[in-house]
Tab-separated table of C-alpha atoms and ligand atoms in Angstrom:
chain	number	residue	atom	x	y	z
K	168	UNK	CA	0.000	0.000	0.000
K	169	UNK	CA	1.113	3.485	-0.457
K	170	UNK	CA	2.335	5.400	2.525
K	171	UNK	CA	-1.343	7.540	3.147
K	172	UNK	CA	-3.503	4.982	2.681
K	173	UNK	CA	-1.826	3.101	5.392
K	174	UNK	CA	-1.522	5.965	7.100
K	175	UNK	CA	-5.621	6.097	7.686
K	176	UNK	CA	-6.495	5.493	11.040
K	177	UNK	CA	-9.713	5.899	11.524
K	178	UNK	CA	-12.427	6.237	8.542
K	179	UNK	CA	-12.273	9.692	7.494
K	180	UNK	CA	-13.536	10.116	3.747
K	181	UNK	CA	-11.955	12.841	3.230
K	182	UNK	CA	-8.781	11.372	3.574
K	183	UNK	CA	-10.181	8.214	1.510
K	184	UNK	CA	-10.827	10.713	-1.346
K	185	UNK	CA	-7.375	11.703	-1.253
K	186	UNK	CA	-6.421	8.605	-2.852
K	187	UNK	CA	-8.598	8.962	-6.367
K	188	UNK	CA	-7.264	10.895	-8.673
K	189	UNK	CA	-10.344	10.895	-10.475
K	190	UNK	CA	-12.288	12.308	-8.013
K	191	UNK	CA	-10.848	16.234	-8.167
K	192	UNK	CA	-11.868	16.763	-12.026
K	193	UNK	CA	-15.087	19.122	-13.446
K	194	UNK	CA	-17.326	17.365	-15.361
K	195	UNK	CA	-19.468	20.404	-17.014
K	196	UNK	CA	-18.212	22.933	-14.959
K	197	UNK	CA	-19.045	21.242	-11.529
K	198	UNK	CA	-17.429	18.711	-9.405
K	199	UNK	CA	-17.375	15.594	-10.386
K	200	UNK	CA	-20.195	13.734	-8.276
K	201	UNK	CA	-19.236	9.956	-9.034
K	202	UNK	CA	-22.177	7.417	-7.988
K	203	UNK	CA	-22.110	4.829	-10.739
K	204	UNK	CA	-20.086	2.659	-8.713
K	205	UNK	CA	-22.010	-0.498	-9.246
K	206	UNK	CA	-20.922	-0.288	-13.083
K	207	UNK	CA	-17.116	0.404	-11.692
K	208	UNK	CA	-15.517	1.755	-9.005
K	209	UNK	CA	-12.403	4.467	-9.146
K	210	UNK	CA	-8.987	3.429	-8.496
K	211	UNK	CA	-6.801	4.616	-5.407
K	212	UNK	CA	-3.572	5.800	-6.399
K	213	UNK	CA	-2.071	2.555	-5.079
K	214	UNK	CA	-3.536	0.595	-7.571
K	215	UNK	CA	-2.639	3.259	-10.653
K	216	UNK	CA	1.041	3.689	-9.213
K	217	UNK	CA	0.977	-0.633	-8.852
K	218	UNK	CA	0.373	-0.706	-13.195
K	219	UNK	CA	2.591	1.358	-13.649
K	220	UNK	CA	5.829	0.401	-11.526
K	221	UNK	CA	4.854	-3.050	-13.010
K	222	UNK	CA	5.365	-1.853	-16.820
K	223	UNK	CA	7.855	0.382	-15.693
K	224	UNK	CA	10.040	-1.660	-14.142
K	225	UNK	CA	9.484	-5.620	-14.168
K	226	UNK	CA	6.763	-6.683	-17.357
K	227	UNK	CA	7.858	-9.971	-18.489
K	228	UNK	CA	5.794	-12.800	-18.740
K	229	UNK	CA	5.109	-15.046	-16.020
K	230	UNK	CA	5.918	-18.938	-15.153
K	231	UNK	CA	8.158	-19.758	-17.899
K	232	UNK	CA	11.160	-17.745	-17.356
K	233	UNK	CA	13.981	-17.993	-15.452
K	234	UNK	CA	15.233	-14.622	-15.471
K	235	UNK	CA	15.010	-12.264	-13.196
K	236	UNK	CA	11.939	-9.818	-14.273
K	237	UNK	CA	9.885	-12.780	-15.220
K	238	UNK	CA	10.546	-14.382	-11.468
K	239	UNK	CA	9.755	-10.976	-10.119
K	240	UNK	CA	6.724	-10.453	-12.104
K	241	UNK	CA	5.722	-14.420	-11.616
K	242	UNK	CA	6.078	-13.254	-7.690
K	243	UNK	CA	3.900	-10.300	-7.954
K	244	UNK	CA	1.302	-11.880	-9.734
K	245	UNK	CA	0.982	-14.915	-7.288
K	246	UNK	CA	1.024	-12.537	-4.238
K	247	UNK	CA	-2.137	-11.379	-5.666
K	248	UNK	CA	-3.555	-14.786	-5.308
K	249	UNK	CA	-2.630	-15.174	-2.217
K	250	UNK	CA	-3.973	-11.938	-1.051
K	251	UNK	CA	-7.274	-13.031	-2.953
K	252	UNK	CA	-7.117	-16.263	-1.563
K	253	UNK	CA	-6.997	-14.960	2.186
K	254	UNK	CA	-9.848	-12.044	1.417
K	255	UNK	CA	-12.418	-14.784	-0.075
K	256	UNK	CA	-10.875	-17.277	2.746
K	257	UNK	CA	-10.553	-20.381	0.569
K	258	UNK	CA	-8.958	-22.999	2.129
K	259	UNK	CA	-6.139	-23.639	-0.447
K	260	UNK	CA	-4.467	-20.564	-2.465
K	261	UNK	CA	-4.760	-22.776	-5.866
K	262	UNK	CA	-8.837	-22.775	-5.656
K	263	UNK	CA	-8.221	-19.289	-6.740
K	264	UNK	CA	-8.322	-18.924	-10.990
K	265	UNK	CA	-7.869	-15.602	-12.744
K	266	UNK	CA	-10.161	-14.594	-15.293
K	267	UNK	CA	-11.033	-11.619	-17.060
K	268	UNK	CA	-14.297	-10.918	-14.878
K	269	UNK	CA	-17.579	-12.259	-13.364
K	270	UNK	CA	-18.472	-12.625	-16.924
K	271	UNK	CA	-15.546	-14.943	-17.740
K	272	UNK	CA	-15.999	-16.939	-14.197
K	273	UNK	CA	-19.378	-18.055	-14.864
K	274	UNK	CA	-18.970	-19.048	-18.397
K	275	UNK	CA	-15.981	-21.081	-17.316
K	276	UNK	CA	-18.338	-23.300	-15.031
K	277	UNK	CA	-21.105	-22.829	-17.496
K	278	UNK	CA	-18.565	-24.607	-20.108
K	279	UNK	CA	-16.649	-26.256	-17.846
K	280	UNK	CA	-18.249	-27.771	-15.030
K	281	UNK	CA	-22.017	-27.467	-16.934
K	282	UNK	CA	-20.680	-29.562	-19.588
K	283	UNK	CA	-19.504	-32.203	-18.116
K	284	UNK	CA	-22.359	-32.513	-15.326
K	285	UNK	CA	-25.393	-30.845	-15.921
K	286	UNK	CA	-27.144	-33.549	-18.888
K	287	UNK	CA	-30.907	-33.052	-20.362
K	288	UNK	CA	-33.714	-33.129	-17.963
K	289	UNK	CA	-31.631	-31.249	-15.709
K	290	UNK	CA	-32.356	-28.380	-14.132
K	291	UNK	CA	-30.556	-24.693	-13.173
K	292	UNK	CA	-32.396	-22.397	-10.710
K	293	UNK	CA	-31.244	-19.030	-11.019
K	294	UNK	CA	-33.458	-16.386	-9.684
K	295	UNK	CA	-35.074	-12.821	-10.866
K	296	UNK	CA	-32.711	-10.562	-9.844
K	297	UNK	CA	-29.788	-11.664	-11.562
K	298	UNK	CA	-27.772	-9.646	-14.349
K	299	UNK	CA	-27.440	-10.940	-18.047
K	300	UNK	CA	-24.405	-12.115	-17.255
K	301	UNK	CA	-25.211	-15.082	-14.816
K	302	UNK	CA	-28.742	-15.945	-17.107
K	303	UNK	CA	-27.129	-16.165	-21.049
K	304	UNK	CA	-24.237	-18.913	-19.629
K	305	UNK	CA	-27.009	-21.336	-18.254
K	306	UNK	CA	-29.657	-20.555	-21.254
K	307	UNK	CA	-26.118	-21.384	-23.589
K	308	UNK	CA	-26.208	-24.305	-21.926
K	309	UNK	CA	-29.636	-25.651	-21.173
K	310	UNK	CA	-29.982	-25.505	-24.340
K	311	UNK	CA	-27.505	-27.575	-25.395
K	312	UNK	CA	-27.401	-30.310	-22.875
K	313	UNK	CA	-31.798	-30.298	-22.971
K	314	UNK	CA	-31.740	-28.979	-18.992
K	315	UNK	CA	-34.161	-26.463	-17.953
K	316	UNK	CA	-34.143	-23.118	-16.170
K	317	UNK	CA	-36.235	-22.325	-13.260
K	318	UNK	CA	-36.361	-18.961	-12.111
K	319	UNK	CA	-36.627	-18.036	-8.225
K	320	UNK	CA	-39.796	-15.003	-8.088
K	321	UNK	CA	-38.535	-11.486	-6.986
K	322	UNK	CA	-40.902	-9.952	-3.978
K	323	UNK	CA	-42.101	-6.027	-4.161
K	324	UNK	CA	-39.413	-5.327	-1.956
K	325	UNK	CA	-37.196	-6.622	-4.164
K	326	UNK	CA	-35.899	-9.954	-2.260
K	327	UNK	CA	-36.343	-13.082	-3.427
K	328	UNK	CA	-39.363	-15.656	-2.571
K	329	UNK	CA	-37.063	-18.123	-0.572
K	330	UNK	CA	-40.446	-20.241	-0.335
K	331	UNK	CA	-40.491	-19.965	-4.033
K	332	UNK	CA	-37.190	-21.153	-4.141
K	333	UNK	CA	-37.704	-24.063	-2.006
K	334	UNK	CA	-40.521	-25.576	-4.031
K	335	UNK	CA	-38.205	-25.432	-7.025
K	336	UNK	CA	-35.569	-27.454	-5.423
K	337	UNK	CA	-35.820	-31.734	-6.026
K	338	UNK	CA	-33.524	-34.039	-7.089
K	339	UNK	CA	-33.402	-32.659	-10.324
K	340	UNK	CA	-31.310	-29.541	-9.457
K	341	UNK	CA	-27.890	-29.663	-10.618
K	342	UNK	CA	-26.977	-26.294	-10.203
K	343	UNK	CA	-28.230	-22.922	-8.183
K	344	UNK	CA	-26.570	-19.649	-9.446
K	345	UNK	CA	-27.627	-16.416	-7.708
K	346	UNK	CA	-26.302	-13.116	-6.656
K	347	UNK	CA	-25.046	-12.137	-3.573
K	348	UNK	CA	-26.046	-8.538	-3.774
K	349	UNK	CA	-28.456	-7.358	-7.064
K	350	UNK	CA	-26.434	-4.459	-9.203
K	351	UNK	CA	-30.018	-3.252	-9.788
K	352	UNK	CA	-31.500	-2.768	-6.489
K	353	UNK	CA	-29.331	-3.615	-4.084
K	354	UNK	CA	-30.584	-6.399	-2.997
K	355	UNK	CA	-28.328	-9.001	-0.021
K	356	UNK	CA	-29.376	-12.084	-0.677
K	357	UNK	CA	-29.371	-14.818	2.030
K	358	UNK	CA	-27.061	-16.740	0.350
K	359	UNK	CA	-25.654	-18.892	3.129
K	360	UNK	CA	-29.371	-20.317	3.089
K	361	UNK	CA	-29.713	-20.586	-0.093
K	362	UNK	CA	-26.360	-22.549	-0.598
K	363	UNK	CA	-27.158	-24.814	2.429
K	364	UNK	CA	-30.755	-25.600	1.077
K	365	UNK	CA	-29.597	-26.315	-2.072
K	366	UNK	CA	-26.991	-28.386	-1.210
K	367	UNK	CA	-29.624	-30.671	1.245
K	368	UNK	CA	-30.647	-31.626	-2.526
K	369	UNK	CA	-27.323	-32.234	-3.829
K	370	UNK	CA	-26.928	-28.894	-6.018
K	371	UNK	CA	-23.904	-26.886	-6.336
K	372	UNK	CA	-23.905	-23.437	-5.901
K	373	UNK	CA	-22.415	-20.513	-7.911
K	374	UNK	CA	-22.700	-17.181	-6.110
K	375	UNK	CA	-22.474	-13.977	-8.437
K	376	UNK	CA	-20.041	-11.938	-5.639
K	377	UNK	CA	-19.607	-8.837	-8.910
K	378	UNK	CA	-21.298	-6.648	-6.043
K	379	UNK	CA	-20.653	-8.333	-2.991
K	380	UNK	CA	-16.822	-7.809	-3.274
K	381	UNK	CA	-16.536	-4.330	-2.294
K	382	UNK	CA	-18.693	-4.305	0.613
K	383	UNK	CA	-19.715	-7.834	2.065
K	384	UNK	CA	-17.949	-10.141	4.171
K	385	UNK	CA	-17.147	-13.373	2.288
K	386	UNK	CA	-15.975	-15.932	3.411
K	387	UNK	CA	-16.157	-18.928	1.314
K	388	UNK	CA	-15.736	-21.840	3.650
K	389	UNK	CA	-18.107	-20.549	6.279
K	390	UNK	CA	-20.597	-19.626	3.382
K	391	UNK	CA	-19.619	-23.684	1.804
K	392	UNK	CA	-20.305	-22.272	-1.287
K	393	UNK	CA	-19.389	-24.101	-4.364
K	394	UNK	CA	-18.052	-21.301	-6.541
K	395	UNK	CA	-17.377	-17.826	-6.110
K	396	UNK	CA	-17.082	-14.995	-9.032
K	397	UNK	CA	-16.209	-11.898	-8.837
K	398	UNK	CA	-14.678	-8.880	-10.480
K	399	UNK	CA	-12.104	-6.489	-9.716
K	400	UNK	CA	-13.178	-3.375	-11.188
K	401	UNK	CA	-16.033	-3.561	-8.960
K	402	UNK	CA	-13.880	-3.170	-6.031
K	403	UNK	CA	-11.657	-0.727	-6.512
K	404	UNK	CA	-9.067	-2.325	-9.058
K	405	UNK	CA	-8.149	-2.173	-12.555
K	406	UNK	CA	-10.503	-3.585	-15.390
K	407	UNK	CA	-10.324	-6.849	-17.264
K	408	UNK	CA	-9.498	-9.268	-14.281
K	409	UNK	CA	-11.188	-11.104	-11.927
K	410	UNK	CA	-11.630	-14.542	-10.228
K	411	UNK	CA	-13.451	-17.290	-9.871
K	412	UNK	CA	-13.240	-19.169	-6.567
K	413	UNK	CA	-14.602	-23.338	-6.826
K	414	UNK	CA	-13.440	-26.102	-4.351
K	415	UNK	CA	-10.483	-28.277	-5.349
K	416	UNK	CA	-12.665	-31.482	-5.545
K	417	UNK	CA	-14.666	-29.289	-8.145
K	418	UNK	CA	-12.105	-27.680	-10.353
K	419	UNK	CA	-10.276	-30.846	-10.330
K	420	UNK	CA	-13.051	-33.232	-11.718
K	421	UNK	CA	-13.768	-30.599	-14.046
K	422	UNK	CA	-12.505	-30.182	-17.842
K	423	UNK	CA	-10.088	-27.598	-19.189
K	424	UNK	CA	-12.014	-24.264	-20.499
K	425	UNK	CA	-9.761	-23.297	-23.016
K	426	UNK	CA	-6.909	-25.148	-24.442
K	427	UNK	CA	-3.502	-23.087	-24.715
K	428	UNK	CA	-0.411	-22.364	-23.329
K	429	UNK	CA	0.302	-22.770	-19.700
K	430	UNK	CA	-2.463	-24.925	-19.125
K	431	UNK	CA	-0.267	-28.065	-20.257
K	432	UNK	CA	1.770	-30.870	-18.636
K	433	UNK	CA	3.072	-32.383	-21.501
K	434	UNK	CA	2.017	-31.979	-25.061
K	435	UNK	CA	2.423	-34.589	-28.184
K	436	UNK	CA	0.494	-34.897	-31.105
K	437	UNK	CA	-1.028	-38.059	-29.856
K	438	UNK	CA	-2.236	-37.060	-26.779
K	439	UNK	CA	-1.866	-33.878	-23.966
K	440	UNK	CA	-2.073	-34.208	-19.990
K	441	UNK	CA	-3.481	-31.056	-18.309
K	442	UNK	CA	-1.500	-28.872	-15.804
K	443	UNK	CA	-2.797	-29.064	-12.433
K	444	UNK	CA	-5.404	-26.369	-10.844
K	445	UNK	CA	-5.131	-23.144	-11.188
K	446	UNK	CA	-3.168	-23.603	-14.246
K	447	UNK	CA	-5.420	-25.948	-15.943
K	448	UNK	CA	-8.370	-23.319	-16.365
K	449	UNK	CA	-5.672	-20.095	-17.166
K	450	UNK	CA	-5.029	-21.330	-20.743
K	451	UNK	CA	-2.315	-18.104	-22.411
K	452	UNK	CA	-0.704	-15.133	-21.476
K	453	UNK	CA	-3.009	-13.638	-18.394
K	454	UNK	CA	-3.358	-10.130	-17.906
K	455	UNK	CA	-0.104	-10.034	-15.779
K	456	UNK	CA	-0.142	-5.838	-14.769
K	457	UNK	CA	-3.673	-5.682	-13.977
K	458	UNK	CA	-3.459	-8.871	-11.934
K	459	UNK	CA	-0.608	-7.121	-9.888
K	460	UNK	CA	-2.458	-4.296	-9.570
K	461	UNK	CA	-5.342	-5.614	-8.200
K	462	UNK	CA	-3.676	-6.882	-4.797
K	463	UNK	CA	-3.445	-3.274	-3.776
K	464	UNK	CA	-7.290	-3.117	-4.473
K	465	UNK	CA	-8.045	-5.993	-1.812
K	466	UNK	CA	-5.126	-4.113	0.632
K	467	UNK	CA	-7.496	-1.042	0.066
K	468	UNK	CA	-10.264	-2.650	1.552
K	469	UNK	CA	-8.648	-4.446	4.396
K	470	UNK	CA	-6.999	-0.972	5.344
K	471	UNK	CA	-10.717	0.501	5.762
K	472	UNK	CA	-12.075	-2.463	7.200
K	473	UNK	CA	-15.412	-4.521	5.361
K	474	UNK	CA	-17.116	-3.430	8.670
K	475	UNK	CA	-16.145	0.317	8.410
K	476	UNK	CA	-16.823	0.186	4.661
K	477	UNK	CA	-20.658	-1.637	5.035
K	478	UNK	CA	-21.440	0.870	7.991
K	479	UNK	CA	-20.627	4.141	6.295
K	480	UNK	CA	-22.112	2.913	2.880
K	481	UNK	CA	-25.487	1.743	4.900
K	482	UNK	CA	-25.412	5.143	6.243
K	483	UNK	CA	-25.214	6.967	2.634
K	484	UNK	CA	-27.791	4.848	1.407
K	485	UNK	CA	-30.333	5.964	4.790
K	486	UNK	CA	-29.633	9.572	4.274
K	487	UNK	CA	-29.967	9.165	0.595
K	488	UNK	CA	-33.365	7.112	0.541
K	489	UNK	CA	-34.460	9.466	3.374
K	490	UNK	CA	-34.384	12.447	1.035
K	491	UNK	CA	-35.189	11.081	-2.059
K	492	UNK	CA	-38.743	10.092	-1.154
K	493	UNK	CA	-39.440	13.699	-0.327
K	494	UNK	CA	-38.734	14.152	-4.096
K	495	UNK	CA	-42.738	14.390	-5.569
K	496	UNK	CA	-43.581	11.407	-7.583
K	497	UNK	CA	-40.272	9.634	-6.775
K	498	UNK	CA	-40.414	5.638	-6.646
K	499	UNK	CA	-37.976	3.315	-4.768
K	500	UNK	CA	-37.697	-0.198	-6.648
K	501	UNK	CA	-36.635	-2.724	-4.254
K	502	UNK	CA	-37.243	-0.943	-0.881
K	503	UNK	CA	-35.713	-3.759	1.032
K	504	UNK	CA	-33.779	-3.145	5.001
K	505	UNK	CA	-31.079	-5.768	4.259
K	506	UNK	CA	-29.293	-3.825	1.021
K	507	UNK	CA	-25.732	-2.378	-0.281
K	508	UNK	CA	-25.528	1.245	-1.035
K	509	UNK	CA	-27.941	1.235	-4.090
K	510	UNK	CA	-30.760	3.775	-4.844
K	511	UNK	CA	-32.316	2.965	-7.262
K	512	UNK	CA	-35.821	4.551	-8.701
K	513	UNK	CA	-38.078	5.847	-11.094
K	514	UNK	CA	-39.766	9.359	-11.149
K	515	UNK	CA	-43.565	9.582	-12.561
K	516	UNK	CA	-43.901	10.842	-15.790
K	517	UNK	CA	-40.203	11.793	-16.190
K	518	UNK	CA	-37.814	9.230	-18.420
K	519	UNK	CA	-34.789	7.621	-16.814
K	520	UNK	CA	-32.581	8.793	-19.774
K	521	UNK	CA	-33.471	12.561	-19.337
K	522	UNK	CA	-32.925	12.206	-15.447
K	523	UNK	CA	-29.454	10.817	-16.068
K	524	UNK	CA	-28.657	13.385	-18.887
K	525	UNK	CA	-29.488	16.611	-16.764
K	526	UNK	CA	-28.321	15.019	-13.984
K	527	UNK	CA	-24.964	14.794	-16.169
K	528	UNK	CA	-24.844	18.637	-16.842
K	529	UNK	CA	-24.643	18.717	-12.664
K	530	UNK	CA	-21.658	16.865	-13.103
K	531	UNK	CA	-23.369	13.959	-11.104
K	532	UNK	CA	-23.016	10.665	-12.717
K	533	UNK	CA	-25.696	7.982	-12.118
K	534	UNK	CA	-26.577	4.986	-14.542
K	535	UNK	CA	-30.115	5.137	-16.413
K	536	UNK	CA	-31.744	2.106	-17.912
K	537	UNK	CA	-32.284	-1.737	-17.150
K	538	UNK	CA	-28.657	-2.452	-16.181
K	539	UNK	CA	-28.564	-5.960	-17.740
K	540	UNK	CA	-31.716	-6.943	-15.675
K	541	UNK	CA	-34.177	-6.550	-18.116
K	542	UNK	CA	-36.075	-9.449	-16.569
K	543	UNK	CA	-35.928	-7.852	-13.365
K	544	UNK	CA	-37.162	-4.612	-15.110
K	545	UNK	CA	-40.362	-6.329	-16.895
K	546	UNK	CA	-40.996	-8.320	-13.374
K	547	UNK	CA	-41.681	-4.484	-11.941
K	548	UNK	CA	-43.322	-3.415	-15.746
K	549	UNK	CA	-40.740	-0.590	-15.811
K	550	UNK	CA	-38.532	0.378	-18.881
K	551	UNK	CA	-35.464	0.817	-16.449
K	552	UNK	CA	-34.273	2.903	-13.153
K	553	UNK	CA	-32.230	5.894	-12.311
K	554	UNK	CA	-29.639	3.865	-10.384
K	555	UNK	CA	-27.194	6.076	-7.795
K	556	UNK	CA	-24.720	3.503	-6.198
K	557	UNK	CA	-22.304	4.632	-3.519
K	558	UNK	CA	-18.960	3.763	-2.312
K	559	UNK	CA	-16.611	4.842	0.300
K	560	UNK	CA	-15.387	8.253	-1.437
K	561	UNK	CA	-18.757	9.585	-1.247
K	562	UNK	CA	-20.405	11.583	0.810
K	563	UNK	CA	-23.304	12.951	2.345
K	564	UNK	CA	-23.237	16.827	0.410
K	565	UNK	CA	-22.768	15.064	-2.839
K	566	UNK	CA	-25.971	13.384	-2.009
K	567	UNK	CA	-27.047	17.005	-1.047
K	568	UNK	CA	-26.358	17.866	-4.904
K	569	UNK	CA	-27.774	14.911	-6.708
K	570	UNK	CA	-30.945	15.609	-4.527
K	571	UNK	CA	-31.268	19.723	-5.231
K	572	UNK	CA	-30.684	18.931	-8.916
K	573	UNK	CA	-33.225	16.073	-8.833
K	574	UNK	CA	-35.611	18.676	-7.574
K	575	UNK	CA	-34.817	21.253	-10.077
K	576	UNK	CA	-35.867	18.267	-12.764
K	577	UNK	CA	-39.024	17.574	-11.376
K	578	UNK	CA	-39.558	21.493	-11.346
K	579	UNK	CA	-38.509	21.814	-14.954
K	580	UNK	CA	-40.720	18.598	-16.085
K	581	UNK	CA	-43.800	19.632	-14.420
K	582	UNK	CA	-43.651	23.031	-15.313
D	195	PLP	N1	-23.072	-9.809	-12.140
D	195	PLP	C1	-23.447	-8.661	-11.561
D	195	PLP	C2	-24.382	-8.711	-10.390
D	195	PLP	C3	-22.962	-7.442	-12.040
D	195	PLP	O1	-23.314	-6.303	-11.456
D	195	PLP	C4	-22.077	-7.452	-13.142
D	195	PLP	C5	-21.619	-6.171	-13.728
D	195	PLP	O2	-22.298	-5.175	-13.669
D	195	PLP	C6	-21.699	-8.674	-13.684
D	195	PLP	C7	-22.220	-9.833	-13.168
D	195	PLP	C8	-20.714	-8.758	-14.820
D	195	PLP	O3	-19.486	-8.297	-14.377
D	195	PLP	P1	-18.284	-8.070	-15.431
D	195	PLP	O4	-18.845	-7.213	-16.505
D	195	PLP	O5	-17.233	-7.405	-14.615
D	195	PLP	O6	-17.880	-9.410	-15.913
């Protein structure tokens, strides 16, 4: 970590906000109010300074050479899955593959661990809240192998029917992938139920962790779940990596993904043995700098502390929803107690898109539309939301601002 952000003490945002760059810019003549963090978070300077001492001073590639930049940049890049390997808890550091994303993770069990296992009258149960990118992998595949999908119901609050879910469960499950927290609403889901319900049936379980990284607890052994994906760019490190966490006895009965470099034992033209896990499923050239990078993402959020993170985030979110329902005609969509820092709603009469656009001129960022839920948005009959999502640079007068210029929208619409 760099020298201030181990020099924080205590929580004090405005010396977290110190620490991204990004923050201190105009955007249309105002400051820069950033709340689209459940699309990506910024990066502290730690993780920006981390790229670039890496291409700086030690790119090579990784594992094959002997020399010394590519042993100091093999080093680097397995401290990083060690660090991630401690922050998810798994028991073994080599449960731990590197992907490009959530998006990557799932498709690799989809293809990996679907193929092999999941055959036709089969079924997934995903549930309504869930983003594109943990639906299209199991439709891929269902289709495919002749399995079905059943869908868990979303509630008005915006949590799911867990009596729903139960009735879908029988001997016939093969797999349950949910979310631990919904990018759209916010939604926690109770996943260390869900995972040991499913498992009373003999399912595995996939949990969706793109928004649970940054500001739940997880800990993968005490939650027994099956496999883990998450992101990095979601919690405060560079783009185009991520993880996917699945238990040894798991990735090891479970085909390569892609066949390449790195991911081989011994090659002939008659036959090829696989490397062993991690390796097997990490097939070519990874993305080494980001990788490296991304450890001082996790030491970020250690430094704060989850707890101090979830607390100050919950208390955003309160003051946030507080004022926002003073707003006339202003709709929460999933209204739930038990959510991350997303507020995310609909004003009568007014469209999304032209909330987020003026809101823009304010210099306040937000995300309009159905945020790759669009069965989540046709479950509430909406076109999409005006989704504000907070993180720990944020702060109670930039909800001030997004709040004033809502107002002056409603004004100007109504008028
Ligand atoms: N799942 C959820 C809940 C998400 O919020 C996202 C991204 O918004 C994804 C999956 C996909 O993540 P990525 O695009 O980083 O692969």
């Amino acid at each position: 970590m760099t020298e201030i952000s181990s020099n924080i003490k205590k929580f004090d945002v405005e010396e977290v906000r110190k620490l991204f760059p990004v923050l201190h810019q105009k955007v249309n003549g105002k400051p820069l109010v950033y709340f689209d963090n459940a699309a990506t978070s910024q990066k502290p300077i730690a993780v920006i300074e981390a790229l670039k001492t890496y291409y700086k001073g030690y790119n090579a590639n990784i594992h094959r050479g002997i020399h010394t930049l590519a042993e100091k940049a093999t080093k680097a890049f397995e401290d990083t899955r060690k660090r991630l390997s401690s922050f998810v808890n798994s028991n073994e550091v080599e449960e731990i593959i590197f992907t490009k994303g959530t998006t990557e993770s799932i498709n690799l069990v989809a293809s990996s661990y679907g193929r092999k296992f999941i055959n036709e009258d089969d079924e997934i149960i995903i549930s309504g809240l869930e983003h594109h990118s943990n639906i299209v992998p199991w439709q891929l595949l269902a289709e495919e192998k002749g399995a079905s999908i059943k869908v868990i119901n979303v509630l008005e609050d915006g949590t799911l029917d867990f009596d729903h879910f139960k009735s879908l469960l029988s001997d016939r499950t093969k797999l349950v992938a949910v979310n631990h927290a919904s990018n759209s609403l916010g939604t926690i889901n109770p996943i260390k139920e869900i995972i040991a319900v499913a498992h009373e049936v003999g399912a595995k379980v996939l949990i969706d962790g793109a928004q649970g990284t940054a500001h739940l607890e997880i800990d993968v052994q005490e939650l027994d779940c099956d496999f883990y994906a998450l992101s990095a760019h979601k919690c405060y490190g560079p783009t185009g990596v991520g993880a996917l966490y699945g238990k040894r006895e798991l990735l090891e009965a479970m085909p390569p993904y892609q066949g390449g470099g790195e991911m081989i034992k011994e090659v002939s033209f008659e036959k090829t043995t696989f490397n062993d896990i991690p390796y097997k499923f990490e097939a070519g050239t990874p993305n080494i700098g980001d990788v490296v990078a991304f450890k001082y993402a996790l030491d970020f959020i250690d430094d704060l502390g989850k707890e101090n993170i979830a607390s100050y985030e919950h208390e955003l979110y309160t003051y946030a929803r507080e004022k926002a329902l003073t707003i006339p005609g202003l709709r929460i969509i999933g209204d739930s107690s038990n959510k991350v820092s997303v507020l995310s709603f609909v004003i009568d009469g007014v469209h999304p898109f032209d909330i987020g656009q003026m809101l823009d001129a304010s210099g306040i960022a937000v995300r309009t539309g159905h945020h790759c839920t669009q069965p989540l948005m046709d479950h509430f009959q909406i076109e999409g939301t005006i989704r504000a999502s907070f993180a720990v640079y944020n702060t109670k007068e930039e909800i001030d601002r997004m709040i004033e210029a809502l107002q002056r929208v409603v004004k100007f619409m109504k008028a």
